[in-house]
CSV table of C-alpha atoms in Angstrom, one decimal:
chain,number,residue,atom,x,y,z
Q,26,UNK,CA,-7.4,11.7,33.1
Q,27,UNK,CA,-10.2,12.4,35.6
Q,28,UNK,CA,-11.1,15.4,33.9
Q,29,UNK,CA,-11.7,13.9,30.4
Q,30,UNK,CA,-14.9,15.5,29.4
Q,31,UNK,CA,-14.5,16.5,25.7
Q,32,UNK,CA,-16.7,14.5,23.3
Q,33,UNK,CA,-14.5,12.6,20.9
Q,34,UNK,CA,-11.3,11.2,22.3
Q,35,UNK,CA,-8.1,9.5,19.7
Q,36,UNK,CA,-6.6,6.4,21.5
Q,37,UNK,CA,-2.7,5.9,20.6
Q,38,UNK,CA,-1.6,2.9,21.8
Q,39,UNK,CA,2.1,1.8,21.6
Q,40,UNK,CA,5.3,0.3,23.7
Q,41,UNK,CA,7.0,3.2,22.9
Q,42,UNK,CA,10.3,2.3,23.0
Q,43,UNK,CA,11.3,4.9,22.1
Q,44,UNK,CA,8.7,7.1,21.0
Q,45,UNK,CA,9.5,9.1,17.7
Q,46,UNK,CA,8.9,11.9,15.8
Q,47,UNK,CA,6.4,9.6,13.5
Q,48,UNK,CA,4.3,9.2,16.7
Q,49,UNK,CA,3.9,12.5,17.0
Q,50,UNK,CA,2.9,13.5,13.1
Q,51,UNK,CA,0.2,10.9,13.2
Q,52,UNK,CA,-1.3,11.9,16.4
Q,53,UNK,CA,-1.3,16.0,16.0
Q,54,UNK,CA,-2.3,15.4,12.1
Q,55,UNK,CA,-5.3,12.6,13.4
Q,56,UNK,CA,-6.5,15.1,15.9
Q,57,UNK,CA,-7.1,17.9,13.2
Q,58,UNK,CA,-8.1,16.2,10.2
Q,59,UNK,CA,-10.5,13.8,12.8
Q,60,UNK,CA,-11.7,17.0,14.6
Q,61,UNK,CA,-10.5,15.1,18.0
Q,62,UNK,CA,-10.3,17.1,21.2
Q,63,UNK,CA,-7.3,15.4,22.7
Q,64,UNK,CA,-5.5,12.5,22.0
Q,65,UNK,CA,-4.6,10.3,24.5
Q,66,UNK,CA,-1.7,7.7,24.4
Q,67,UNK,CA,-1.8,4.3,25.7
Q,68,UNK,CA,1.5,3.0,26.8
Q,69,UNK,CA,1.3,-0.4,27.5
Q,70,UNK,CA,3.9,-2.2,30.1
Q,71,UNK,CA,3.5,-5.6,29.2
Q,72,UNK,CA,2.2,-5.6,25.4
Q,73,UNK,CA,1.1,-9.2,24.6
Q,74,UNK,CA,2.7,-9.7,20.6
Q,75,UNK,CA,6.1,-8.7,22.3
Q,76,UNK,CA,6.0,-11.0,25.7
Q,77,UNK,CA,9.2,-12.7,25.5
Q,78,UNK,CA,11.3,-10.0,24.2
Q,79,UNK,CA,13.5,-7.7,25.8
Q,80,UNK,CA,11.8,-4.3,26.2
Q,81,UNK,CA,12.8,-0.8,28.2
Q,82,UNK,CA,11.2,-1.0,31.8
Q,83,UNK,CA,8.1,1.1,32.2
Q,84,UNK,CA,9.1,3.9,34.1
Q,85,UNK,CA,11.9,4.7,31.5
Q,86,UNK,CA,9.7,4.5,28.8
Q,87,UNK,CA,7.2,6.3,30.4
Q,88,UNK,CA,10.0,9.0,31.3
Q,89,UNK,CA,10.7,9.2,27.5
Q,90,UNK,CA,6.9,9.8,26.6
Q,91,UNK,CA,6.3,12.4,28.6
Q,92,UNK,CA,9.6,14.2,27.1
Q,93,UNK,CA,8.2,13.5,23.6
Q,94,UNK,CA,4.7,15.5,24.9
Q,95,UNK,CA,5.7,18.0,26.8
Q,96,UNK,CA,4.6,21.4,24.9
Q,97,UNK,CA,1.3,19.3,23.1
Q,98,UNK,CA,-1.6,21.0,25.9
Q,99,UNK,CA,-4.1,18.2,23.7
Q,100,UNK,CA,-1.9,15.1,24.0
Q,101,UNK,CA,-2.3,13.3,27.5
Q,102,UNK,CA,-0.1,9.8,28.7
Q,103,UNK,CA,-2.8,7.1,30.1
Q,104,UNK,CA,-1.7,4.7,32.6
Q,105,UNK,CA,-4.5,3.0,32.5
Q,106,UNK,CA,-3.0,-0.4,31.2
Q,107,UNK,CA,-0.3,-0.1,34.0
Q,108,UNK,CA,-3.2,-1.1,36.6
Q,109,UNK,CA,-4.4,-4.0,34.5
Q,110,UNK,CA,-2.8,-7.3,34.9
Q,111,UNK,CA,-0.6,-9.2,32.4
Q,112,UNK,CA,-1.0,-9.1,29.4
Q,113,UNK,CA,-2.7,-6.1,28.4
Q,114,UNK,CA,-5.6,-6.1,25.9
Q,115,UNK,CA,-6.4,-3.2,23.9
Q,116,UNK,CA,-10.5,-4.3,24.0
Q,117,UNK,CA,-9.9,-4.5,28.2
Q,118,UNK,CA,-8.6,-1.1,27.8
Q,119,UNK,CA,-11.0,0.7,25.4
Q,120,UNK,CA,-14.2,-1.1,27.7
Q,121,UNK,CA,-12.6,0.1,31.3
Q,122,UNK,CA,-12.7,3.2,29.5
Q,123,UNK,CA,-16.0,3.3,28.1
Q,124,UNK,CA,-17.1,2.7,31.8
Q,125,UNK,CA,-15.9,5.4,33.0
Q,126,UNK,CA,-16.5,8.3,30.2
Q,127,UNK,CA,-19.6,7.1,29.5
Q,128,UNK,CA,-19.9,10.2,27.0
Q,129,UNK,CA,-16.9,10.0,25.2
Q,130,UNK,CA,-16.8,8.5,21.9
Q,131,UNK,CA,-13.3,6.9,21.4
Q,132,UNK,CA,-11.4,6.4,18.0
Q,133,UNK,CA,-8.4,3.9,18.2
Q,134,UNK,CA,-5.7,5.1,15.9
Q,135,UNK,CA,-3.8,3.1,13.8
Q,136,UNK,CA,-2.0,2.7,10.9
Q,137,UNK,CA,-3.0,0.7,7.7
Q,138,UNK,CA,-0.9,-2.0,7.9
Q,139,UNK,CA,-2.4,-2.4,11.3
Q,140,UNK,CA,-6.1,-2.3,10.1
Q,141,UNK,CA,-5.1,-5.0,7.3
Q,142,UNK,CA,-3.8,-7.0,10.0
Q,143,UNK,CA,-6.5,-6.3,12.5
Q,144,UNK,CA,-8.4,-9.6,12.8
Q,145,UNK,CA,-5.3,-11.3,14.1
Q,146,UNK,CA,-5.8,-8.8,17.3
Q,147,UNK,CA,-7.4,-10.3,20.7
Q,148,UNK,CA,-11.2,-9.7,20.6
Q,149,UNK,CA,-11.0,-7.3,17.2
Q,150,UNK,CA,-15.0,-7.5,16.4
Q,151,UNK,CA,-15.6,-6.4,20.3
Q,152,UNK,CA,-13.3,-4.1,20.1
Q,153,UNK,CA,-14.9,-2.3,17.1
Q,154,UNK,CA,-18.5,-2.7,18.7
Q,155,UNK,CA,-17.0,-0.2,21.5
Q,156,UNK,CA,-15.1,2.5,19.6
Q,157,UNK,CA,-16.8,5.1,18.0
Q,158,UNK,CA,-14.6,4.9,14.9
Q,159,UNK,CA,-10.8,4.1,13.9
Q,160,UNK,CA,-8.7,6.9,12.5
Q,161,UNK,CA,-6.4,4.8,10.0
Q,162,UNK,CA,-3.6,6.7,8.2
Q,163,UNK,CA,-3.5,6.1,5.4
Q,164,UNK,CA,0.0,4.3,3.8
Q,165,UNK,CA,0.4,4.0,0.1
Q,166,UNK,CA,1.9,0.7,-0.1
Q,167,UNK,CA,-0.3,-1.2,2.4
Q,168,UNK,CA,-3.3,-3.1,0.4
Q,169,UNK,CA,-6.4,-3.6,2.5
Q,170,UNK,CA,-8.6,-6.7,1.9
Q,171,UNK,CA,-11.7,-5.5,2.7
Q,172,UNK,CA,-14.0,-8.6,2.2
Q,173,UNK,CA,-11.8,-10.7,4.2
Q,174,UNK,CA,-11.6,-7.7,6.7
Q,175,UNK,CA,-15.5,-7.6,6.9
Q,176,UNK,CA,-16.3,-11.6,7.3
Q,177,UNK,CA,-13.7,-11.2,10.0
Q,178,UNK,CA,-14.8,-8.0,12.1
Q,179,UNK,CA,-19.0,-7.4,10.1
Q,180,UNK,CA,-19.2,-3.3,9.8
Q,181,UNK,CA,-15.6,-2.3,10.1
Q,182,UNK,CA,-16.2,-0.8,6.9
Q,183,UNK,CA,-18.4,1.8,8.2
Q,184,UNK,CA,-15.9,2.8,11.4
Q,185,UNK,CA,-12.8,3.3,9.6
Q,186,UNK,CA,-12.0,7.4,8.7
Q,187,UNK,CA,-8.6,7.8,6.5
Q,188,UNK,CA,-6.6,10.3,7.7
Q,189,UNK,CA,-3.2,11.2,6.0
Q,190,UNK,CA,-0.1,12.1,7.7
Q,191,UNK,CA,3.7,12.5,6.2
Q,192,UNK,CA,5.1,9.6,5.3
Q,193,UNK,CA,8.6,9.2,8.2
Q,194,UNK,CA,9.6,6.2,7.9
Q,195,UNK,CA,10.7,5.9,11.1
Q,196,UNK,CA,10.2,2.7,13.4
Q,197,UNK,CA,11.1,2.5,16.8
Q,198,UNK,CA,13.4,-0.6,16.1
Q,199,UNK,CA,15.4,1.1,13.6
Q,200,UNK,CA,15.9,3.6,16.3
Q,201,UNK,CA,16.9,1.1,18.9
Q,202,UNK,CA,19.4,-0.5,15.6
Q,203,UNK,CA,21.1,2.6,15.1
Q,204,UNK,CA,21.7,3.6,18.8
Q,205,UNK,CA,23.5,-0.2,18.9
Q,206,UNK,CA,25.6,0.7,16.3
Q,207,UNK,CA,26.7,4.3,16.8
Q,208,UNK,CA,24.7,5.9,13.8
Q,209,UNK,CA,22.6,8.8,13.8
Q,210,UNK,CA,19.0,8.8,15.2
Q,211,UNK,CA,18.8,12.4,17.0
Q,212,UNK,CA,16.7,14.3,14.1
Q,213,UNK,CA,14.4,10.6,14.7
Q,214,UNK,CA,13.1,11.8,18.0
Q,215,UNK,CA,12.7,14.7,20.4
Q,216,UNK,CA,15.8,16.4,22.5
Q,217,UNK,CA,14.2,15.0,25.8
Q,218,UNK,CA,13.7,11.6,24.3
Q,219,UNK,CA,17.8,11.7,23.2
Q,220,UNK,CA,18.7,12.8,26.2
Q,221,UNK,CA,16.5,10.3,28.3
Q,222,UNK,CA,18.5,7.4,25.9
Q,223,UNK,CA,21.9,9.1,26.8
Q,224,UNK,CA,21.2,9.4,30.3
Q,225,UNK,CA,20.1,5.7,30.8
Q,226,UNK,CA,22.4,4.5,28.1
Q,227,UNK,CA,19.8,2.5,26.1
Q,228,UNK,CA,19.8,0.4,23.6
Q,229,UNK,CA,23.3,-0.1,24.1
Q,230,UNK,CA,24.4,-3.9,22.5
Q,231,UNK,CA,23.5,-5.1,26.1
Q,232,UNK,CA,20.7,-3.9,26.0
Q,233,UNK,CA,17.1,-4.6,23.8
């Protein structure tokens, strides 16, 4: 990451565990329709809404993430969060890294039922004050309300740029599900990422 000097930077943020196919459609289609140089994903070791609950230990996860990359030259894995302490705040994150790329602009990306939800996250009104915009795909059954939204986080309005995407429905936890029960999930995630779950026999009923 010490050579980040394009202009406009997409922030992926995520446990990953595992990282899926889904992942990868919203990032590559965010970058093009968002005209982002590079994308670069967040993977969080201790992710505060899930302290508690059992979750792959970071170097696996991280293992499985760089599988799901490798071939995309404009995707890059930040460790960033791994050097902060406990629990990790996306608004810690995004302002470490506004110190350092002073002339990047950053756009969080997210989905819509995460922007609908966003005024339940740590700090969200600070967090939008420091990102140059967030790229939101768009989901067709998620309802934004924006009046609420804007009382909550003023100007959110004006940062938020739609993006679409195909519609997987694919969710890391359904993943995890069907490995624990023997059904398929290999067309749900890359060869590497399979064979990282094989190799380490995740998700298996002992495990998250």
């Amino acid at each position: 990451m010490a050579g980040l000097t394009p202009s406009r930077i997409g922030l992926l943020g995520g446990t990953f565990d595992p990282p899926h196919i889904a992942h990868l459609a919203l990032a590559e289609e965010a970058q093009t329709q968002l005209h982002l140089d590079r994308v670069l994903w967040l993977i969080t070791p201790d992710p505060p809404h899930k302290r508690g609950m059992p979750i792959t230990p970071f170097p696996i996860r991280m293992e499985m993430l760089q599988e799901a990359l490798r071939g995309y030259q404009q995707f890059e894995i930040s460790t960033l969060e791994a050097e902060l302490p406990a629990p990790q705040y996306t608004v810690e994150t995004v302002r470490l890294l506004k110190e350092k790329f002073p002339g990047v602009d950053f756009y969080y990306l997210m989905g819509e039922d995460s922007l609908r939800d966003l005024a339940l996250w740590h700090q969200p009104a600070k967090l939008i004050a420091l990102l140059a915009g967030v790229g939101v795909l768009k989901r067709p059954e998620v309802t934004v309300d924006w009046k609420t939204l804007e009382s909550s986080i003023p100007g959110i309005r004006e940062k938020v740029f739609f993006f679409e995407a195909p519609l997987l429905q694919i969710a890391s936890h359904d993943i995890r599900q069907r490995v624990r029960a023997g059904r398929p999930y290999r067309y749900m995630v890359s060869d590497g990422v399979a064979q990282v779950i094989e190799r380490y026999h995740l998700y298996a009923p002992s495990q998250p």
